[in-house]
mmCIF file with all atom_site columns, C-alpha atoms in Angstrom:
data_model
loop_
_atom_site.group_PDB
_atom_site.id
_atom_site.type_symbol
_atom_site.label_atom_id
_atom_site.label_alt_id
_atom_site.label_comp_id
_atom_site.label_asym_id
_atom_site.label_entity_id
_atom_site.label_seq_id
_atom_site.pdbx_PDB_ins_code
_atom_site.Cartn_x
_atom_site.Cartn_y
_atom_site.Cartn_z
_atom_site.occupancy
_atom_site.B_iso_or_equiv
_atom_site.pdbx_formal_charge
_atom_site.auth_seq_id
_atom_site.auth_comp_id
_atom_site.auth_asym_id
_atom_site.auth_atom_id
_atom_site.pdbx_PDB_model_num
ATOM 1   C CA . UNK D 1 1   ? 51.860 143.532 -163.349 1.00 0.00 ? 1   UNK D CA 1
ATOM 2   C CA . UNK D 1 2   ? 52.342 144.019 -159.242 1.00 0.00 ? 2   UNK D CA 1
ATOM 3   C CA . UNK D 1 3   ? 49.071 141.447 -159.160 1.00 0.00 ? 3   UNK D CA 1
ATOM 4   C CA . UNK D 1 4   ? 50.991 139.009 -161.306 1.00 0.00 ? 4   UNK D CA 1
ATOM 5   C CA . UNK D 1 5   ? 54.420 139.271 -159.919 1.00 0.00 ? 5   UNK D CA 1
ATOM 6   C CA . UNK D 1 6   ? 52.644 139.167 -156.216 1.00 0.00 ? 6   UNK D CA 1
ATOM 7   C CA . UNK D 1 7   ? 50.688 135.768 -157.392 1.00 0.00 ? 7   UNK D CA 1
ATOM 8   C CA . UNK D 1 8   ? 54.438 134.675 -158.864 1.00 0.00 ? 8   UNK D CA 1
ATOM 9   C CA . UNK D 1 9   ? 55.790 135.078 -155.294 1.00 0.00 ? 9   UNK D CA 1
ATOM 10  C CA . UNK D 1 10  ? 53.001 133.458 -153.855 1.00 0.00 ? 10  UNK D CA 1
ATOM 11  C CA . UNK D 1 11  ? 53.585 130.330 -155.689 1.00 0.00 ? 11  UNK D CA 1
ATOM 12  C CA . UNK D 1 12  ? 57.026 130.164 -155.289 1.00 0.00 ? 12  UNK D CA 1
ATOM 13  C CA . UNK D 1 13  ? 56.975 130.073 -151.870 1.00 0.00 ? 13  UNK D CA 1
ATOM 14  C CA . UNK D 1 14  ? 54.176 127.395 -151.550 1.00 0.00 ? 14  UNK D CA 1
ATOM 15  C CA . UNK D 1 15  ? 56.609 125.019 -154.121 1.00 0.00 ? 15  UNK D CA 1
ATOM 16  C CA . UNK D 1 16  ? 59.596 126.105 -152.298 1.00 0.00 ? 16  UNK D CA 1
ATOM 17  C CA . UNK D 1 17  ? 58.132 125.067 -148.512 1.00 0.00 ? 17  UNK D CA 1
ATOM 18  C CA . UNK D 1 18  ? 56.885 122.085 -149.752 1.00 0.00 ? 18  UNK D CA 1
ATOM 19  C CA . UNK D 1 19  ? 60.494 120.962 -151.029 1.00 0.00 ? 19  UNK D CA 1
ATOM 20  C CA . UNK D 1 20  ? 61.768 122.492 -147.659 1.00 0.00 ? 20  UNK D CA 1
ATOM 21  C CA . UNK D 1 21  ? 59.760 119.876 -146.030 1.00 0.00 ? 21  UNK D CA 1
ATOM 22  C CA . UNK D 1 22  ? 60.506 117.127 -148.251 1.00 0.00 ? 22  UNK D CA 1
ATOM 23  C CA . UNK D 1 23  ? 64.832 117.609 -148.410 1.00 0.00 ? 23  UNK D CA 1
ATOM 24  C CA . UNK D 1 24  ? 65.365 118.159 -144.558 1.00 0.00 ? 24  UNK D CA 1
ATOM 25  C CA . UNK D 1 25  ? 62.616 119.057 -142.177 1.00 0.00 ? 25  UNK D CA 1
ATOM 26  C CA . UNK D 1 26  ? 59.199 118.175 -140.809 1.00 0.00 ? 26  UNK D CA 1
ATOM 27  C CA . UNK D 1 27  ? 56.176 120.468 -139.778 1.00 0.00 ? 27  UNK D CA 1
ATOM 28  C CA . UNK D 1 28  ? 54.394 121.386 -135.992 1.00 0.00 ? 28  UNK D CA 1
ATOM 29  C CA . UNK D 1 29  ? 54.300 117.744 -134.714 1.00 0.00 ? 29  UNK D CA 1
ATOM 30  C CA . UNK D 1 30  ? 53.578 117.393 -130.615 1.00 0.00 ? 30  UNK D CA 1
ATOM 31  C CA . UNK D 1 31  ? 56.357 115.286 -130.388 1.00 0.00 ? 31  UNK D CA 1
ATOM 32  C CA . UNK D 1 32  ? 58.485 118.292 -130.638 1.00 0.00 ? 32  UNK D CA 1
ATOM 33  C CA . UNK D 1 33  ? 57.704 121.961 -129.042 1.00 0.00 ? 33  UNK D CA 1
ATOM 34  C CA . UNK D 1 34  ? 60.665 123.758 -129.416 1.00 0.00 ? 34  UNK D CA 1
ATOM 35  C CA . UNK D 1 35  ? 61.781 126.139 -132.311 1.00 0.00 ? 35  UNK D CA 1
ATOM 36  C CA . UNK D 1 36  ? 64.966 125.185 -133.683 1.00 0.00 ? 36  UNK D CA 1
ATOM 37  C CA . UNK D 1 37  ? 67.988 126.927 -135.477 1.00 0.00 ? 37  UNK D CA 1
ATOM 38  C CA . UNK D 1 38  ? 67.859 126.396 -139.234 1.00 0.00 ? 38  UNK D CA 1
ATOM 39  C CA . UNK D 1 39  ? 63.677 127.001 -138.883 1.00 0.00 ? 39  UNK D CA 1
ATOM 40  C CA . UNK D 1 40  ? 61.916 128.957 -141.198 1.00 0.00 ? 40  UNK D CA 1
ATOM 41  C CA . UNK D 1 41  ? 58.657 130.621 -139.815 1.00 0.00 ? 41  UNK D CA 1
ATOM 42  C CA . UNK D 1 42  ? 56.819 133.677 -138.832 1.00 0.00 ? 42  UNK D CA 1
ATOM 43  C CA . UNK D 1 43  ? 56.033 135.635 -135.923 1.00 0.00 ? 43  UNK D CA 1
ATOM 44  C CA . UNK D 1 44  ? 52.957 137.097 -134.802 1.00 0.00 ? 44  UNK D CA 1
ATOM 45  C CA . UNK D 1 45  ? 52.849 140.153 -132.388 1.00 0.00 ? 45  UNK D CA 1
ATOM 46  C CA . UNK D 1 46  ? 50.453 138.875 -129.844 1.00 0.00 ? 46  UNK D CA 1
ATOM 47  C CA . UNK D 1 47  ? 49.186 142.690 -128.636 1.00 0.00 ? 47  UNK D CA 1
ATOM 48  C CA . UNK D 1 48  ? 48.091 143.792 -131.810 1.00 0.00 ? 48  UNK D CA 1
ATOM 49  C CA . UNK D 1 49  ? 47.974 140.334 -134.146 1.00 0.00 ? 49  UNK D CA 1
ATOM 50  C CA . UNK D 1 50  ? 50.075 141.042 -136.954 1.00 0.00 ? 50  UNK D CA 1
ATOM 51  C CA . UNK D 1 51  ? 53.317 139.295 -138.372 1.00 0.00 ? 51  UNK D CA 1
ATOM 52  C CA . UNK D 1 52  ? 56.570 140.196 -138.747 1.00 0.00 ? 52  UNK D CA 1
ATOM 53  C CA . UNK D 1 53  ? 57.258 141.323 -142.305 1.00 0.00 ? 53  UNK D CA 1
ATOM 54  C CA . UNK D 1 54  ? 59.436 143.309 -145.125 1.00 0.00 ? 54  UNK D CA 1
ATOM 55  C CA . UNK D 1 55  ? 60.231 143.920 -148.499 1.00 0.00 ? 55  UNK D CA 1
ATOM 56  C CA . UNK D 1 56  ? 62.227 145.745 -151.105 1.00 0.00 ? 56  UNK D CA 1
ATOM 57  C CA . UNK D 1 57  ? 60.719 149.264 -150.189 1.00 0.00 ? 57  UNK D CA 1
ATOM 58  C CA . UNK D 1 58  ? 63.148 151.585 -148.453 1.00 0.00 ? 58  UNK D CA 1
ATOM 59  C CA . UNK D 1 59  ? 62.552 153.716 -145.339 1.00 0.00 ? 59  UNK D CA 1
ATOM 60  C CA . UNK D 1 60  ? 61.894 157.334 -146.558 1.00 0.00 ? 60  UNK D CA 1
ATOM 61  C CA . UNK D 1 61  ? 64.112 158.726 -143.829 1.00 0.00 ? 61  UNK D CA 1
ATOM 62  C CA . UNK D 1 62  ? 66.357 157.691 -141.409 1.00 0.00 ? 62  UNK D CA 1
ATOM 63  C CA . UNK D 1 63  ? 68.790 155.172 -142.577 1.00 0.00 ? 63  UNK D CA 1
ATOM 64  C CA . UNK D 1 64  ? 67.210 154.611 -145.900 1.00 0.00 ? 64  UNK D CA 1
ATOM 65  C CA . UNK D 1 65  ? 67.520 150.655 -145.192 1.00 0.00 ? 65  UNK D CA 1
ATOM 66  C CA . UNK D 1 66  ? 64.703 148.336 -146.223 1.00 0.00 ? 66  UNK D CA 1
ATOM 67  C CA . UNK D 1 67  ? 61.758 148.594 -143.803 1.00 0.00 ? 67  UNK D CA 1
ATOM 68  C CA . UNK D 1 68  ? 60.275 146.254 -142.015 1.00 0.00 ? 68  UNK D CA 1
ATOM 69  C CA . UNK D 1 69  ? 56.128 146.170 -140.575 1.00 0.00 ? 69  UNK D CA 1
ATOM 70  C CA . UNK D 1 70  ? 53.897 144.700 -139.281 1.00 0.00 ? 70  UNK D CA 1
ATOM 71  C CA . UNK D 1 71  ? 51.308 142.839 -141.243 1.00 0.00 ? 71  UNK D CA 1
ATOM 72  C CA . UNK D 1 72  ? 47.688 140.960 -141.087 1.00 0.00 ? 72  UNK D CA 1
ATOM 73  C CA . UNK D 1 73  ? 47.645 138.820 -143.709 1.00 0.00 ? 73  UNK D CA 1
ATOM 74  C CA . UNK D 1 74  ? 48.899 135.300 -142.600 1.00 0.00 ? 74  UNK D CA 1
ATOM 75  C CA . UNK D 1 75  ? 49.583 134.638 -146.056 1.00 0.00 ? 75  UNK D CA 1
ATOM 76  C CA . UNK D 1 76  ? 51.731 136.814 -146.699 1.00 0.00 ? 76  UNK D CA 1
ATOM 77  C CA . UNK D 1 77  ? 55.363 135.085 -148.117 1.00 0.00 ? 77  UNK D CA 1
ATOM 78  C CA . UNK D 1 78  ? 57.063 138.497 -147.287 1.00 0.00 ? 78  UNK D CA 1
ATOM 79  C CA . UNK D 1 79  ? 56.883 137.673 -144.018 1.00 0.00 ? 79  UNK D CA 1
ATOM 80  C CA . UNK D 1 80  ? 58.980 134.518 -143.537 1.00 0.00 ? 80  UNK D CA 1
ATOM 81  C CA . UNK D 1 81  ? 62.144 134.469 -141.248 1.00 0.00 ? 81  UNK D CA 1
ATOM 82  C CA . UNK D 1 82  ? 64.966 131.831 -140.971 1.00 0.00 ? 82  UNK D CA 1
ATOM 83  C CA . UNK D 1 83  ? 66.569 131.458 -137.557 1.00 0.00 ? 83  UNK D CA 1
ATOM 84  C CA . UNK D 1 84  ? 70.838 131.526 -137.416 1.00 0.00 ? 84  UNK D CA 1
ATOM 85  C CA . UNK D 1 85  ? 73.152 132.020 -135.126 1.00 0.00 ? 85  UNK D CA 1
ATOM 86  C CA . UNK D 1 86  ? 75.046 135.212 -134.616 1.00 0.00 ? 86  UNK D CA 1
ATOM 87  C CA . UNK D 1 87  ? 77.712 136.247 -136.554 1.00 0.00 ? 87  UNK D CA 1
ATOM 88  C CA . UNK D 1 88  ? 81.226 133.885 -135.981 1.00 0.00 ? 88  UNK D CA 1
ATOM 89  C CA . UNK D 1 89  ? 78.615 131.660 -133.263 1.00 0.00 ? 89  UNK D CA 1
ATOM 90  C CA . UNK D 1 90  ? 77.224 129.227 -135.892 1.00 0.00 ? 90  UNK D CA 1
ATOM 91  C CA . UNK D 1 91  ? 74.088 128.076 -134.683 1.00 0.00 ? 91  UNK D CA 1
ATOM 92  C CA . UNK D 1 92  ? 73.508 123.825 -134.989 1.00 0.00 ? 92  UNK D CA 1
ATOM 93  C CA . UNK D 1 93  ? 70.810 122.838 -137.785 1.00 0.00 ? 93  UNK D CA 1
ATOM 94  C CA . UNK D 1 94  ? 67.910 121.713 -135.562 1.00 0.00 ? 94  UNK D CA 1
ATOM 95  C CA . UNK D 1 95  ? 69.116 122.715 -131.855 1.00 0.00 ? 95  UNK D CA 1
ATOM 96  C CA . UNK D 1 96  ? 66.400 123.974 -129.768 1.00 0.00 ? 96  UNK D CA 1
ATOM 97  C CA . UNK D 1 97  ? 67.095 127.476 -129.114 1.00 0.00 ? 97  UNK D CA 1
ATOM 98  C CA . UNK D 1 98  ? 68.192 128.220 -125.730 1.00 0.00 ? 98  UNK D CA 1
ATOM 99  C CA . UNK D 1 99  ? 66.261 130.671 -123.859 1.00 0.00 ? 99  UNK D CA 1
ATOM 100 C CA . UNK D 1 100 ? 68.505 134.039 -123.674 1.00 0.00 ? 100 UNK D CA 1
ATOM 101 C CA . UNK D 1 101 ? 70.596 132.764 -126.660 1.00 0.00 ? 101 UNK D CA 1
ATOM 102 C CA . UNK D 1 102 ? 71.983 135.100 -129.274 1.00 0.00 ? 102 UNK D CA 1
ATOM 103 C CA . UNK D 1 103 ? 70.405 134.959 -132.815 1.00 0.00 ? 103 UNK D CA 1
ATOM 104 C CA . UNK D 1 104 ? 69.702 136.443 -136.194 1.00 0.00 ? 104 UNK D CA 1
ATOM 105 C CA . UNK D 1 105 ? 66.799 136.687 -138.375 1.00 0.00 ? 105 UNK D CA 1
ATOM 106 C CA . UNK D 1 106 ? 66.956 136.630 -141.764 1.00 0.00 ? 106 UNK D CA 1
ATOM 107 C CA . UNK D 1 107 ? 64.605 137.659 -143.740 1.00 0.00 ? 107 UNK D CA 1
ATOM 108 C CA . UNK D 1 108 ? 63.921 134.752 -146.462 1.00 0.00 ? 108 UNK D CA 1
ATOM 109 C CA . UNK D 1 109 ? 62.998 136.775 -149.845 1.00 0.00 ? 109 UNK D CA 1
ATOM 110 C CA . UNK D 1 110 ? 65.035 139.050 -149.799 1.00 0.00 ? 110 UNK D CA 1
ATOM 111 C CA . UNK D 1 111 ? 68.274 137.804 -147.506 1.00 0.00 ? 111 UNK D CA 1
ATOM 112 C CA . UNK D 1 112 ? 68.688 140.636 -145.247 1.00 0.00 ? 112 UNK D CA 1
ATOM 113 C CA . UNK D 1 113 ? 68.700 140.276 -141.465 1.00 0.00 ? 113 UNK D CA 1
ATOM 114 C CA . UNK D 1 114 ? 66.404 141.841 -138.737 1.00 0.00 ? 114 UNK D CA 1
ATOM 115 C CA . UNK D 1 115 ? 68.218 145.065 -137.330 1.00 0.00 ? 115 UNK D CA 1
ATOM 116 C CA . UNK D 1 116 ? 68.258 148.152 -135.310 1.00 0.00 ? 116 UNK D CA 1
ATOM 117 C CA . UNK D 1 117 ? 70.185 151.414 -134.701 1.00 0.00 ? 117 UNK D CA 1
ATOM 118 C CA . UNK D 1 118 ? 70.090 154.583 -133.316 1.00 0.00 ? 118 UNK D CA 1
ATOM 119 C CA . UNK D 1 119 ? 67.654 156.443 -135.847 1.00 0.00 ? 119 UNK D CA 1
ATOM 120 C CA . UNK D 1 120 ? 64.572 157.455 -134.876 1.00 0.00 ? 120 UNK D CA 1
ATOM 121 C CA . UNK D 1 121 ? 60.949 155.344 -136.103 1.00 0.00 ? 121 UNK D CA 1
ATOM 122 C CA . UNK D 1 122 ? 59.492 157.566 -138.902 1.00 0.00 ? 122 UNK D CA 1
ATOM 123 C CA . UNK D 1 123 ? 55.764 157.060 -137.489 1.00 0.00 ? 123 UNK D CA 1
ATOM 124 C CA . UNK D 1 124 ? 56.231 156.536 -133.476 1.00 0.00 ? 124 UNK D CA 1
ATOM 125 C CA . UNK D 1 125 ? 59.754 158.464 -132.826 1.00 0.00 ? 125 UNK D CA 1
ATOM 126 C CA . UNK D 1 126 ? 60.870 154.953 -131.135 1.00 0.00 ? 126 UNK D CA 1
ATOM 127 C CA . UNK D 1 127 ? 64.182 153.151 -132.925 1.00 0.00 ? 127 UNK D CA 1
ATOM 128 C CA . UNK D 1 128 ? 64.285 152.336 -136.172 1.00 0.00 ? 128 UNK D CA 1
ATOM 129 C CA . UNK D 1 129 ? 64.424 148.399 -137.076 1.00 0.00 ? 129 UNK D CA 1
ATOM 130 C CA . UNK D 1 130 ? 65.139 147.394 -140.555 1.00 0.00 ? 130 UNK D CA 1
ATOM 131 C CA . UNK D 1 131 ? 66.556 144.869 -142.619 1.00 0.00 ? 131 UNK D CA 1
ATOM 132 C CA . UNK D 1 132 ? 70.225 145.067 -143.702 1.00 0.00 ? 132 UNK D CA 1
ATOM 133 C CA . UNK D 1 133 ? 72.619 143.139 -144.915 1.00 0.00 ? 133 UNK D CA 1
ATOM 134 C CA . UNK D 1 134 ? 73.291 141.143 -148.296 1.00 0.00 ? 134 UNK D CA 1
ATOM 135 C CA . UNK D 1 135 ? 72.868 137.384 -148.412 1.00 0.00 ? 135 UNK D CA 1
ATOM 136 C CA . UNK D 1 136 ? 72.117 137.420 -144.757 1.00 0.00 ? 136 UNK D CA 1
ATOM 137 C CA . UNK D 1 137 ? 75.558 138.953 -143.734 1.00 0.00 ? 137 UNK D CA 1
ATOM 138 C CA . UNK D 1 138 ? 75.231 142.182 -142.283 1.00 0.00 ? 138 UNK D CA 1
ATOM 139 C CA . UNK D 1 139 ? 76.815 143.274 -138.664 1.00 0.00 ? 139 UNK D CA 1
ATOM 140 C CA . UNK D 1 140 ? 76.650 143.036 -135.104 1.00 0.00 ? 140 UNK D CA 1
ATOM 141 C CA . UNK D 1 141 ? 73.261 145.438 -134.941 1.00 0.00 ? 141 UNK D CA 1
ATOM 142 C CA . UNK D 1 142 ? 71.996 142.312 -136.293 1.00 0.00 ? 142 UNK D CA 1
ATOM 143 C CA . UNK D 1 143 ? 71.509 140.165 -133.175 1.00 0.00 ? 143 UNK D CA 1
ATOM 144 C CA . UNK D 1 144 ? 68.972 139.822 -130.916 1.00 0.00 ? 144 UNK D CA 1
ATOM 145 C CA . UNK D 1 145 ? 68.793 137.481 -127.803 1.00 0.00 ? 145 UNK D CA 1
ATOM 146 C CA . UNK D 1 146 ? 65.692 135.742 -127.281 1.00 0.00 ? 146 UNK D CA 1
ATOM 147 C CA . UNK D 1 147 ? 64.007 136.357 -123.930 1.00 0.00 ? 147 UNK D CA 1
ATOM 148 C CA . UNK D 1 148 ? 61.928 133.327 -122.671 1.00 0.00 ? 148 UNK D CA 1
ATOM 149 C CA . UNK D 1 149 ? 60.545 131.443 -119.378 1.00 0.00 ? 149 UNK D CA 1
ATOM 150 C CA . UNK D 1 150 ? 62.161 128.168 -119.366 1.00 0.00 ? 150 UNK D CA 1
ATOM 151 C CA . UNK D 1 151 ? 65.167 126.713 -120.717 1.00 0.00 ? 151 UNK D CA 1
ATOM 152 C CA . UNK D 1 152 ? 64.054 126.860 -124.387 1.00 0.00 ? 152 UNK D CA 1
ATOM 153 C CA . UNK D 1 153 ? 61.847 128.634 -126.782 1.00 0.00 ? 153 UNK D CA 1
ATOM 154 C CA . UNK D 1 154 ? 58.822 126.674 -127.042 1.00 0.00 ? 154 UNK D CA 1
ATOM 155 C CA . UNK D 1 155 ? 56.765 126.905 -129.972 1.00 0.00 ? 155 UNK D CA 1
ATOM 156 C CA . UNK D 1 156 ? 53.403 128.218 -128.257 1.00 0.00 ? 156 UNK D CA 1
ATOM 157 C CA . UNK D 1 157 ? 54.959 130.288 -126.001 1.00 0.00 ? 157 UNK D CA 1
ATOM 158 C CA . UNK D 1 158 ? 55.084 134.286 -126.609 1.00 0.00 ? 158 UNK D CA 1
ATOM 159 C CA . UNK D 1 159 ? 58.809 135.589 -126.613 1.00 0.00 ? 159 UNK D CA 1
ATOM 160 C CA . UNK D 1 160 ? 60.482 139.116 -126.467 1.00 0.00 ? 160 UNK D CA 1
ATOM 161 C CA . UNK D 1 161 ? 63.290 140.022 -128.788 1.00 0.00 ? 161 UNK D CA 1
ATOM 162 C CA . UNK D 1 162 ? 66.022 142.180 -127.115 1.00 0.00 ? 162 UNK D CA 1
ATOM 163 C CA . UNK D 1 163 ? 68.732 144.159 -129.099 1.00 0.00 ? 163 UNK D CA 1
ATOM 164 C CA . UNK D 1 164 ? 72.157 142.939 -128.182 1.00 0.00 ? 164 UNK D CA 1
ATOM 165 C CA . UNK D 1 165 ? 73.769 146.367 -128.923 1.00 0.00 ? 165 UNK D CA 1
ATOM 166 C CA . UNK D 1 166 ? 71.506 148.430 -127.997 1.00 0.00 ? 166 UNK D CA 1
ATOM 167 C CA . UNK D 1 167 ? 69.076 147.190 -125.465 1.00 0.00 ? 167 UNK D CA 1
ATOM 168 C CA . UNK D 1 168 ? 65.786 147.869 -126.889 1.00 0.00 ? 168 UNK D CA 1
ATOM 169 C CA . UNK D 1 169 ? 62.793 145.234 -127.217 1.00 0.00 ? 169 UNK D CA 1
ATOM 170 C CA . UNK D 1 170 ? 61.453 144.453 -131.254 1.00 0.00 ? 170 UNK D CA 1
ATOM 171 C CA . UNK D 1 171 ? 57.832 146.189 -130.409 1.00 0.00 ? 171 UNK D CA 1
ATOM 172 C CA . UNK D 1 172 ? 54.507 147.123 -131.943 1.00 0.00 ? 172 UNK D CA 1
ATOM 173 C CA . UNK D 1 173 ? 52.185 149.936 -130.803 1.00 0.00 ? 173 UNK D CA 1
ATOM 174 C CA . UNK D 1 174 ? 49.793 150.203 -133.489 1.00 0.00 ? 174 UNK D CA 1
ATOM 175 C CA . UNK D 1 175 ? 50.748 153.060 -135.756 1.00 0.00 ? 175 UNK D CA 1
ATOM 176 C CA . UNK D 1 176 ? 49.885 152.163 -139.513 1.00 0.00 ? 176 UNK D CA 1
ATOM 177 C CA . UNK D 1 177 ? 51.548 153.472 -142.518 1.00 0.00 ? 177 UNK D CA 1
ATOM 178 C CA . UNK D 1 178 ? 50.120 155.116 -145.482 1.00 0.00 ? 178 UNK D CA 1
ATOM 179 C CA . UNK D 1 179 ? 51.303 155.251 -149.366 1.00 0.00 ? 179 UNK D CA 1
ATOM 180 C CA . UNK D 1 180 ? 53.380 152.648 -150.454 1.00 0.00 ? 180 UNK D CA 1
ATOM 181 C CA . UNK D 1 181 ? 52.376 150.112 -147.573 1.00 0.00 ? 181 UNK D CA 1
ATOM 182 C CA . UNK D 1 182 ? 49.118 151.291 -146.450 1.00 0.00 ? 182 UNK D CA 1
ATOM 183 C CA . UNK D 1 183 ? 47.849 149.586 -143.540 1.00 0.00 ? 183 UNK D CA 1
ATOM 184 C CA . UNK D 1 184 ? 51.350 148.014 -142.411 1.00 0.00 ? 184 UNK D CA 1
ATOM 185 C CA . UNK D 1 185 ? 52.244 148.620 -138.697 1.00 0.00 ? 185 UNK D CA 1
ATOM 186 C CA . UNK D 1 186 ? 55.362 150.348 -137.985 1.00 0.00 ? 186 UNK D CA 1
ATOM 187 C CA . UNK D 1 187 ? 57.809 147.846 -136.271 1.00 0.00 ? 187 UNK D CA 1
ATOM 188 C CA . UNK D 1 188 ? 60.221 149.328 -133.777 1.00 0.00 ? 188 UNK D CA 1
ATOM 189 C CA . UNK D 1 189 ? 62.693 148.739 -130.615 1.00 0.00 ? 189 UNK D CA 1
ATOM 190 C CA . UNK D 1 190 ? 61.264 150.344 -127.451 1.00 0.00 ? 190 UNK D CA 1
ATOM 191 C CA . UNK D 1 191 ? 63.972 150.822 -124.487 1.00 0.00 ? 191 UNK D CA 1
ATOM 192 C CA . UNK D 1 192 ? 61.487 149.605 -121.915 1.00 0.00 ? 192 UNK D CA 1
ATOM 193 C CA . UNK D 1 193 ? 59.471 146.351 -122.400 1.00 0.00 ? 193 UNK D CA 1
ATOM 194 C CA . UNK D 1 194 ? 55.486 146.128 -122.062 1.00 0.00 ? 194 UNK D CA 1
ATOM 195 C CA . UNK D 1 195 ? 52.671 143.868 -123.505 1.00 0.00 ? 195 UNK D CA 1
ATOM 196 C CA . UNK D 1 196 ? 53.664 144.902 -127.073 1.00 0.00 ? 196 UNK D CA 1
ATOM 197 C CA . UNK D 1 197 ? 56.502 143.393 -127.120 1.00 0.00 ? 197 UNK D CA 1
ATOM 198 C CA . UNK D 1 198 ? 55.415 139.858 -127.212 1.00 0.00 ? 198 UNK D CA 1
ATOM 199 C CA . UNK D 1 199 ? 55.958 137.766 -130.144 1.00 0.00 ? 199 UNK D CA 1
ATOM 200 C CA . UNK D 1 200 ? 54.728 133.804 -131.000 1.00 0.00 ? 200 UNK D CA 1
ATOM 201 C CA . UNK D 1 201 ? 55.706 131.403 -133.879 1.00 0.00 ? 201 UNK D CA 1
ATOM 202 C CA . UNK D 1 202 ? 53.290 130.749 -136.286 1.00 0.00 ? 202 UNK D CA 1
ATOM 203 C CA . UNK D 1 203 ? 53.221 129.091 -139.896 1.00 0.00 ? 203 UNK D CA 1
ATOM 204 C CA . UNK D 1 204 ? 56.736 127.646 -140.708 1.00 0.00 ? 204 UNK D CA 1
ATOM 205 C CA . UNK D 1 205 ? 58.161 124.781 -141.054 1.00 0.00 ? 205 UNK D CA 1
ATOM 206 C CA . UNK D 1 206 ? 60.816 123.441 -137.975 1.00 0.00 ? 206 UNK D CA 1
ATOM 207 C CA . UNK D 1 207 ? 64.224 121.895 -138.580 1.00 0.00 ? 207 UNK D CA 1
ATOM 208 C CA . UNK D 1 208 ? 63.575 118.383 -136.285 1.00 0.00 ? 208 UNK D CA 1
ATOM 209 C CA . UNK D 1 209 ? 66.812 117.535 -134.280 1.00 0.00 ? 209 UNK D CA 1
ATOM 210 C CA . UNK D 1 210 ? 69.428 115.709 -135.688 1.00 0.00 ? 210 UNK D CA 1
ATOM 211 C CA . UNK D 1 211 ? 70.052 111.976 -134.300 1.00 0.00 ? 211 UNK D CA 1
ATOM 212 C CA . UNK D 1 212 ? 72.899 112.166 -136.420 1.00 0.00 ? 212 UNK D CA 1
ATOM 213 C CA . UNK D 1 213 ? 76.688 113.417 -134.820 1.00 0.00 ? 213 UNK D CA 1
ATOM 214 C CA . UNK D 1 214 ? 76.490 116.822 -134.403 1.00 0.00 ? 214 UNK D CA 1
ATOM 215 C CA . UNK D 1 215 ? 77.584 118.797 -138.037 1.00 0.00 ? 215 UNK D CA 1
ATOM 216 C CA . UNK D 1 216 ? 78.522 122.480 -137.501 1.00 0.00 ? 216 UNK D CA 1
ATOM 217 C CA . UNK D 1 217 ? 76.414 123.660 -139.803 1.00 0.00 ? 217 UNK D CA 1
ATOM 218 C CA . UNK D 1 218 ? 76.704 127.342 -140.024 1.00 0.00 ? 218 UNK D CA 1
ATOM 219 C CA . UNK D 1 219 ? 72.983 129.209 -139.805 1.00 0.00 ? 219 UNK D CA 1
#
């Protein structure tokens, strides 16, 4: 049954991109290098080559919220992330985002947003980062500014993720989990930031820039 209802999922999300792309957006084109709000994609951690991913399994201690790895498998639909603007800051479908501007991530399947707090990381005794929230509205431990070299995130370039409440960078350093998720990589926000905090789009699909007057489209 988990094989079926995986190969379900899997499906799903192929049909669903491929309207995505069709309704309102277009793929990686050179034309265009920067990631936008509204975009749907995933990130790779560029130390240790795994993407940013969670699911409906709960941590086993600390907060008890719905945990989020680290995974290998770039197929993965678990691991697909819409970019929005913080919470009362709506972010414009298809602006590029502005280095050391304010965001959420949401996690697609599931609807919860990317978040830390102060409970300790079951595996490396760094912060705790789950997933909370319900239809992508949680709080204000969801937001995370995105650290970056120029005046925008560019697609190809590698990125840090910094808390907004509490200062820590979204991290990997390698520790794997066993039974439910064997093999995942504990994601977690370290207070200092090093090589393993570096993070890169991937697959997704980008929201192009309006030529249209500007909608506020809340994202």
């Amino acid at each position: 049954m988990r094989l079926l209802r995986d190969f379900r999922d899997h499906i799903f999300m192929k049909l669903f991109l491929l309207l995505y792309v069709l309704l309102q957006c277009e793929g990686r084109e050179s034309e265009f290098s920067y990631v936008t709000c509204g975009s749907l994609v995933k990130l790779l951690n560029t130390r240790h080559n795994v993407r940013l991913h969670s699911h409906d399994v709960k941590y086993g201690s600390g907060s008890g919220q719905q945990s989020v790895t680290g995974v290998e498998n770039s197929d993965d639909a678990n691991s697909y992330w819409r970019i929005r603007g913080k919470p009362n800051a709506p972010c414009q479908r298809g602006a590029p985002v502005k280095c050391g501007q304010a965001i959420r991530l949401t996690h697609m399947n599931t609807g919860r947003n990317l978040h830390t707090h102060h409970f300790v990381s079951p595996l490396s005794a760094n912060q705790e980062v789950s997933a909370f929230g319900e239809n992508g509205e949680g709080d204000d431990l969801d937001v995370w500014a995105v650290q970056c070299s120029g005046a925008h995130w560019e697609r190809d370039d590698a990125v840090r993720f910094k808390h907004v409440g509490t200062d820590v960078f979204l991290s990997v350093t390698g520790e794997q989990y066993g039974h439910p998720i064997k093999g995942q990589r504990e994601v977690h926000g370290m207070a200092g930031t090093s090589h393993h905090a570096y993070w890169k789009t991937m697959e997704g699909v980008f929201i192009k820039p309006s030529s249209e007057p500007a909608r506020h489209d809340e994202l």
